[in-house]
CSV table of C-alpha atoms in Angstrom, one decimal:
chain,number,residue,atom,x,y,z
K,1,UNK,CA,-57.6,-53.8,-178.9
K,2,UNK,CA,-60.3,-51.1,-178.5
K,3,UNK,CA,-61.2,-50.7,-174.6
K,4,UNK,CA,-64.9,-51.6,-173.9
K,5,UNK,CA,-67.3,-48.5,-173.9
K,6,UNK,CA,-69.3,-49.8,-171.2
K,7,UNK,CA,-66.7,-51.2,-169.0
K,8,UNK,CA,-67.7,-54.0,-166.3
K,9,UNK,CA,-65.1,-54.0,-163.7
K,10,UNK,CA,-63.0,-51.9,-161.9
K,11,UNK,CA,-60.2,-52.6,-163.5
K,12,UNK,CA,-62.0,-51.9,-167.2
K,13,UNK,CA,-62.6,-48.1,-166.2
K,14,UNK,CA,-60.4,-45.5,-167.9
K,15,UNK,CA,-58.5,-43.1,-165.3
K,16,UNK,CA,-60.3,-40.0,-164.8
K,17,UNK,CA,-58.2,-36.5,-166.6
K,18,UNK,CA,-59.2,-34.7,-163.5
K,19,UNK,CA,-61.4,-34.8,-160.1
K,20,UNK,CA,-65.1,-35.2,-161.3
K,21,UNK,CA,-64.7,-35.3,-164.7
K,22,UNK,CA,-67.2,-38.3,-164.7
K,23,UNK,CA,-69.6,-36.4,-162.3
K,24,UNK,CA,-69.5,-33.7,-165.4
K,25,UNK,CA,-67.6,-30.9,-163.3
K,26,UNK,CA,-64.8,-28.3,-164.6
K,27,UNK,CA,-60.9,-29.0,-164.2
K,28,UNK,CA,-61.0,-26.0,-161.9
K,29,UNK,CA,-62.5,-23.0,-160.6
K,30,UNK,CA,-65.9,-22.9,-160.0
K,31,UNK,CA,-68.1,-25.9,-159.8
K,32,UNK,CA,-65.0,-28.1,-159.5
K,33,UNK,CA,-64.1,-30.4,-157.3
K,34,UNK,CA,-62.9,-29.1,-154.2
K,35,UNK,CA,-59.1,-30.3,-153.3
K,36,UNK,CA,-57.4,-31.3,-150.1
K,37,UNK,CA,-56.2,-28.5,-148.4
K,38,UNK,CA,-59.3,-26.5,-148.9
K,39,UNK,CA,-61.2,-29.6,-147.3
K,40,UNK,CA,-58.6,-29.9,-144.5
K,41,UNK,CA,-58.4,-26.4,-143.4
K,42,UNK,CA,-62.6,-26.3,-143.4
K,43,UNK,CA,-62.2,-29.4,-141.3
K,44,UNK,CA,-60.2,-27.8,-138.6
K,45,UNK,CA,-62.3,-24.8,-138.6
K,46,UNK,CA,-65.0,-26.9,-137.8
K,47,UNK,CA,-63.7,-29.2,-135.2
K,48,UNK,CA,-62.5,-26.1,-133.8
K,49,UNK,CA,-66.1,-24.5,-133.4
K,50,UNK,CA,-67.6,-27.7,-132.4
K,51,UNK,CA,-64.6,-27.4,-130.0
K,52,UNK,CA,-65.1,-24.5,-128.3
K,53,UNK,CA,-69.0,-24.6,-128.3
K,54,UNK,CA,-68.6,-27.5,-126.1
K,55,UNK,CA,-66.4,-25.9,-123.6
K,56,UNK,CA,-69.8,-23.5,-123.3
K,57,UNK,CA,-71.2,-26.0,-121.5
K,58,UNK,CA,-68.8,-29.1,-120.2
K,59,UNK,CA,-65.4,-28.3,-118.6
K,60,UNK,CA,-61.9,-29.4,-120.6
K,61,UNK,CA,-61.2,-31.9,-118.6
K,62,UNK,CA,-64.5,-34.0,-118.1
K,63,UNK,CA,-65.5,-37.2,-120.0
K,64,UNK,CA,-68.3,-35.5,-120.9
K,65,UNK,CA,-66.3,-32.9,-123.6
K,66,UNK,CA,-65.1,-35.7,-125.4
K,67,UNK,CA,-68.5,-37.0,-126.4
K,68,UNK,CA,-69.8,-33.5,-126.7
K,69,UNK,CA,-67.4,-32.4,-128.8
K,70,UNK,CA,-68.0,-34.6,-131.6
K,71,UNK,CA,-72.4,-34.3,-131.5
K,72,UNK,CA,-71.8,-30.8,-131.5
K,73,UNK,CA,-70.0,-31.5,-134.5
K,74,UNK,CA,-72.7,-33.7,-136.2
K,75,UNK,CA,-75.4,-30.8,-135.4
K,76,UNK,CA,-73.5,-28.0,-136.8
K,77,UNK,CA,-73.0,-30.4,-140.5
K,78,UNK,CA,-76.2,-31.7,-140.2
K,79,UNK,CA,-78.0,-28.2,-139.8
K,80,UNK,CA,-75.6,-26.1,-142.3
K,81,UNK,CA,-75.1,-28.6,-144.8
K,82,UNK,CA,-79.0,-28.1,-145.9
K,83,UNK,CA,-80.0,-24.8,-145.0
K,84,UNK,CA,-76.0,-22.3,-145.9
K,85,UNK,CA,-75.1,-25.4,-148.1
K,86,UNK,CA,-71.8,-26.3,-146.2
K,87,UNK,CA,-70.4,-26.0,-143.1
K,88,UNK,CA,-69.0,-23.1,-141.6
K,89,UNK,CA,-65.9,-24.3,-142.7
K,90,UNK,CA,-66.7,-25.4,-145.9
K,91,UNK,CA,-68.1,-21.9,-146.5
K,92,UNK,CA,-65.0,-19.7,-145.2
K,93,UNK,CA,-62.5,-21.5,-147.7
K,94,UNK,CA,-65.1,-21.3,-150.9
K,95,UNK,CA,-66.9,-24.7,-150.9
K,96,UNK,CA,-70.0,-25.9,-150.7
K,97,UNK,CA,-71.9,-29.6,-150.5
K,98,UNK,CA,-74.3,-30.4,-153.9
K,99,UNK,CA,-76.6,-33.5,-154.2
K,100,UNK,CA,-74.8,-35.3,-157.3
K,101,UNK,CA,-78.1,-35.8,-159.1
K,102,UNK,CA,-77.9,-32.2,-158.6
K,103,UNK,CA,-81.1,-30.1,-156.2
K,104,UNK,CA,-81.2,-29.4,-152.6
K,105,UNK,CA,-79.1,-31.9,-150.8
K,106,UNK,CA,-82.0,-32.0,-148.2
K,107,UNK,CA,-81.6,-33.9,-144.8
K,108,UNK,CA,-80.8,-37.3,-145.1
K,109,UNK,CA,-77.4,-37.0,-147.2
K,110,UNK,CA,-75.9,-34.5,-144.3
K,111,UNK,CA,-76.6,-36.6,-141.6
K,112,UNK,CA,-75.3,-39.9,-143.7
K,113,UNK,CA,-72.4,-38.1,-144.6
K,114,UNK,CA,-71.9,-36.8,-141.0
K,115,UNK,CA,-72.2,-40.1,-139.5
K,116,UNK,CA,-69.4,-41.4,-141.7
K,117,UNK,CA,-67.1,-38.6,-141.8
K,118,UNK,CA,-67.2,-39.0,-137.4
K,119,UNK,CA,-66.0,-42.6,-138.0
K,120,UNK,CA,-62.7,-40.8,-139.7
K,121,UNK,CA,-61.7,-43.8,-141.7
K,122,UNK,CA,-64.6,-43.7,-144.6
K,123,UNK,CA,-63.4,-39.5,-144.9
K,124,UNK,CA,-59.5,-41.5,-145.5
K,125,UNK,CA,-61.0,-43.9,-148.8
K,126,UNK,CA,-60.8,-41.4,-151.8
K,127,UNK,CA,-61.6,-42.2,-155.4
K,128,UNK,CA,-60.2,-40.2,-158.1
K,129,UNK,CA,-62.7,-37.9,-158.1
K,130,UNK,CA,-61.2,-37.2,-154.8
K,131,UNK,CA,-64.5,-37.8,-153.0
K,132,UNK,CA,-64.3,-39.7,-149.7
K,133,UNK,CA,-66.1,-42.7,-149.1
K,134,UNK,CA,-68.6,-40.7,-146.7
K,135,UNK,CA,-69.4,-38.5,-149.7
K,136,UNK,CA,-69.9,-41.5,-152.3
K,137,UNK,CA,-72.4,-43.4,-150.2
K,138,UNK,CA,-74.4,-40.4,-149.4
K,139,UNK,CA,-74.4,-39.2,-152.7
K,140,UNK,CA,-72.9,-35.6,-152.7
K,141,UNK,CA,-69.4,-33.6,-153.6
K,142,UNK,CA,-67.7,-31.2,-152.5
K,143,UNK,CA,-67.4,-28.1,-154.9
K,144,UNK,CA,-65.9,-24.9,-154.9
K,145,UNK,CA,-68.2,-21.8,-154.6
């Protein structure tokens, strides 16, 4: 039996060979599909500077850092994401966020993205492209620089 070319369900599509291959990106190096511990170390980084900013201006202990920490988060994705094409984080391991229609990712995607990556769980839902659910609905990947 010859497998349909055009297939209709889930279950009908052929596994991918390697992350993005049907987004049209390399096996590796450049341009490829960033992979987990890049992502997770750039994450940390982040949270870390979001972190530490917001000690700047709420003490440790107040219930204020806890929901200061996270916005400063959102700004720092939502401003670097468009304008230095990642995070800070993203940037110091080699990556970098692309539109997947491909052109400038402009401003709607980052905050999208942003929103969803603060609820954790849509970052957690990967497809075998290895892009997390936050990344599918606002239409960008990951790549390596």
């Amino acid at each position: 039996m010859v497998p349909d070319a055009n297939p209709q369900t889930f279950g009908d599509l052929e596994p991918s060979r390697w992350p993005g291959e049907r987004l049209g990106l390399p096996e590796e190096g450049r341009g490829s599909v960033a992979r987990a511990g890049r992502r997770i170390l750039a994450l940390l980084v982040d949270w870390g500077s979001a972190m530490l900013l917001s000690l700047l201006v709420t003490p440790y202990e107040s219930v204020a850092y806890t929901w200061v920490t996270p916005l400063v988060f959102a700004v720092l994705q939502i401003v670097f994401i468009p304008t230095i094409g990642g995070s800070l984080g993203h940037r110091l391991f080699g990556m970098h966020v692309v539109a997947v229609e491909g052109g400038w990712v402009g401003f709607v995607r980052p905050i999208v993205r942003t929103g969803l990556l603060l609820l954790v769980i849509p970052a957690l839902v990967w497809d075998s492209d290895q892009r997390g659910f936050h990344d599918k609905v606002a239409r960008t990947v990951l790549i390596r620089s």
